[in-house]
Amino acid sequence: MKNFVVKTIANAAALAVAIWLLKGITLSGENTARKVVTLFLVALVFGAVNFIVKPVVKLLSFPLFILTLGLITLVINALMLLLTSWLADRLDLAFHVGGFWPALVGGVIISVVAWAMHMILPDEND
């Protein structure tokens, strides 16, 4: 359970940085509290997408992973962010990614920030 909370906080922080840095990724709400709740709900959706869909996509794209020396991972991360945006829209969450290029750059930002947050936040092994 503690690991789940840490991953959700790391995802929320990474998404917040991407929203802050990129105009193509937006989060809206009436007030700050609503934005924070929406951010954590989007982080949960993003975590679910990465847990359920991403391993299947990575397995199916393994030949492309070898062919591109791993660069296809950037595209997969962008697609997972676009899928999160689509699901957020279906769930009436005020989160939107405005196309492939913001998703690609956002995927890189989210990966770097999430990695840094996992280094900072404690996990179950501590």
CSV table of C-alpha atoms in Angstrom, one decimal:
chain,number,residue,atom,x,y,z
A,1,MET,CA,0.0,0.0,0.0
A,2,LYS,CA,2.8,2.4,0.9
A,3,ASN,CA,4.4,1.7,-2.5
A,4,PHE,CA,1.2,2.6,-4.3
A,5,VAL,CA,0.9,5.9,-2.4
A,6,VAL,CA,4.5,6.8,-3.2
A,7,LYS,CA,4.0,6.0,-6.9
A,8,THR,CA,0.8,8.1,-7.0
A,9,ILE,CA,2.6,11.0,-5.4
A,10,ALA,CA,5.5,10.7,-7.8
A,11,ASN,CA,3.1,10.6,-10.7
A,12,ALA,CA,1.2,13.6,-9.5
A,13,ALA,CA,4.4,15.6,-9.0
A,14,ALA,CA,5.7,14.6,-12.5
A,15,LEU,CA,2.4,15.5,-14.1
A,16,ALA,CA,2.3,18.8,-12.3
A,17,VAL,CA,5.8,19.7,-13.6
A,18,ALA,CA,4.8,18.8,-17.1
A,19,ILE,CA,1.6,20.9,-16.8
A,20,TRP,CA,3.6,23.8,-15.5
A,21,LEU,CA,6.3,23.6,-18.2
A,22,LEU,CA,4.2,22.9,-21.3
A,23,LYS,CA,1.4,24.9,-22.8
A,24,GLY,CA,0.1,21.8,-24.6
A,25,ILE,CA,-0.7,20.0,-21.4
A,26,THR,CA,-3.5,21.6,-19.3
A,27,LEU,CA,-5.3,21.0,-16.1
A,28,SER,CA,-8.2,23.3,-15.2
A,29,GLY,CA,-10.5,23.7,-12.3
A,30,GLU,CA,-12.5,26.3,-10.4
A,31,ASN,CA,-10.0,26.6,-7.5
A,32,THR,CA,-6.7,25.2,-6.3
A,33,ALA,CA,-8.3,22.5,-4.2
A,34,ARG,CA,-10.2,21.2,-7.2
A,35,LYS,CA,-7.1,21.2,-9.3
A,36,VAL,CA,-5.2,19.2,-6.7
A,37,VAL,CA,-7.9,16.6,-6.5
A,38,THR,CA,-8.1,16.4,-10.3
A,39,LEU,CA,-4.3,16.1,-10.4
A,40,PHE,CA,-4.3,13.1,-8.0
A,41,LEU,CA,-7.2,11.5,-9.9
A,42,VAL,CA,-5.3,11.9,-13.2
A,43,ALA,CA,-2.2,10.5,-11.5
A,44,LEU,CA,-4.2,7.4,-10.5
A,45,VAL,CA,-5.5,7.0,-14.1
A,46,PHE,CA,-1.9,7.5,-15.4
A,47,GLY,CA,-0.7,4.9,-13.0
A,48,ALA,CA,-3.4,2.4,-14.0
A,49,VAL,CA,-2.5,3.0,-17.7
A,50,ASN,CA,1.2,2.4,-17.0
A,51,PHE,CA,0.4,-0.7,-15.0
A,52,ILE,CA,-2.1,-2.3,-17.3
A,53,VAL,CA,-1.6,-1.1,-20.9
A,54,LYS,CA,2.1,-0.2,-21.1
A,55,PRO,CA,3.6,-3.7,-20.5
A,56,VAL,CA,1.4,-5.1,-23.3
A,57,VAL,CA,2.4,-2.3,-25.7
A,58,LYS,CA,6.1,-2.7,-24.8
A,59,LEU,CA,5.9,-6.5,-25.4
A,60,LEU,CA,4.2,-6.0,-28.8
A,61,SER,CA,6.7,-3.3,-29.8
A,62,PHE,CA,9.8,-5.3,-28.7
A,63,PRO,CA,11.1,-5.7,-32.3
A,64,LEU,CA,10.9,-1.9,-32.7
A,65,PHE,CA,12.6,-1.4,-29.4
A,66,ILE,CA,15.6,-3.4,-30.7
A,67,LEU,CA,15.5,-1.7,-34.1
A,68,THR,CA,15.4,1.8,-32.7
A,69,LEU,CA,17.8,1.1,-29.8
A,70,GLY,CA,15.1,1.9,-27.3
A,71,LEU,CA,14.0,5.2,-28.7
A,72,ILE,CA,10.5,3.8,-29.3
A,73,THR,CA,10.1,4.1,-25.5
A,74,LEU,CA,9.7,7.8,-26.0
A,75,VAL,CA,6.8,7.2,-28.4
A,76,ILE,CA,5.2,4.7,-26.1
A,77,ASN,CA,5.4,7.1,-23.2
A,78,ALA,CA,3.7,9.8,-25.3
A,79,LEU,CA,1.0,7.4,-26.3
A,80,MET,CA,0.4,6.5,-22.7
A,81,LEU,CA,0.0,10.2,-21.9
A,82,LEU,CA,-2.4,10.6,-24.8
A,83,LEU,CA,-4.4,7.6,-23.6
A,84,THR,CA,-4.5,9.1,-20.1
A,85,SER,CA,-5.8,12.4,-21.5
A,86,TRP,CA,-8.5,10.5,-23.5
A,87,LEU,CA,-9.5,8.5,-20.4
A,88,ALA,CA,-9.5,11.7,-18.2
A,89,ASP,CA,-11.9,13.3,-20.8
A,90,ARG,CA,-14.2,10.2,-20.5
A,91,LEU,CA,-14.1,10.5,-16.7
A,92,ASP,CA,-14.9,14.2,-16.8
A,93,LEU,CA,-11.5,15.2,-15.4
A,94,ALA,CA,-10.2,18.6,-16.6
A,95,PHE,CA,-6.9,17.3,-18.0
A,96,HIS,CA,-5.9,17.6,-21.6
A,97,VAL,CA,-2.9,16.9,-23.8
A,98,GLY,CA,-3.0,18.9,-27.0
A,99,GLY,CA,-1.4,16.5,-29.5
A,100,PHE,CA,1.5,14.2,-30.1
A,101,TRP,CA,4.4,16.7,-29.7
A,102,PRO,CA,3.3,18.0,-26.3
A,103,ALA,CA,2.8,14.3,-25.3
A,104,LEU,CA,6.3,13.4,-26.4
A,105,VAL,CA,8.0,16.2,-24.5
A,106,GLY,CA,5.6,15.7,-21.6
A,107,GLY,CA,6.5,12.0,-21.5
A,108,VAL,CA,10.2,12.8,-21.2
A,109,ILE,CA,9.5,15.4,-18.5
A,110,ILE,CA,7.3,13.0,-16.6
A,111,SER,CA,9.8,10.2,-16.8
A,112,VAL,CA,12.6,12.3,-15.5
A,113,VAL,CA,10.6,13.9,-12.7
A,114,ALA,CA,9.0,10.6,-11.7
A,115,TRP,CA,12.5,9.0,-11.5
A,116,ALA,CA,13.8,11.8,-9.3
A,117,MET,CA,10.7,11.6,-7.1
A,118,HIS,CA,11.2,7.9,-6.6
A,119,MET,CA,14.8,8.6,-5.6
A,120,ILE,CA,13.6,11.2,-3.0
A,121,LEU,CA,10.5,9.5,-1.6
A,122,PRO,CA,10.8,6.4,0.6
A,123,ASP,CA,9.6,3.0,-0.7
A,124,GLU,CA,8.7,-0.3,1.1
A,125,ASN,CA,12.3,-1.4,1.4
A,126,ASP,CA,13.2,1.4,3.8
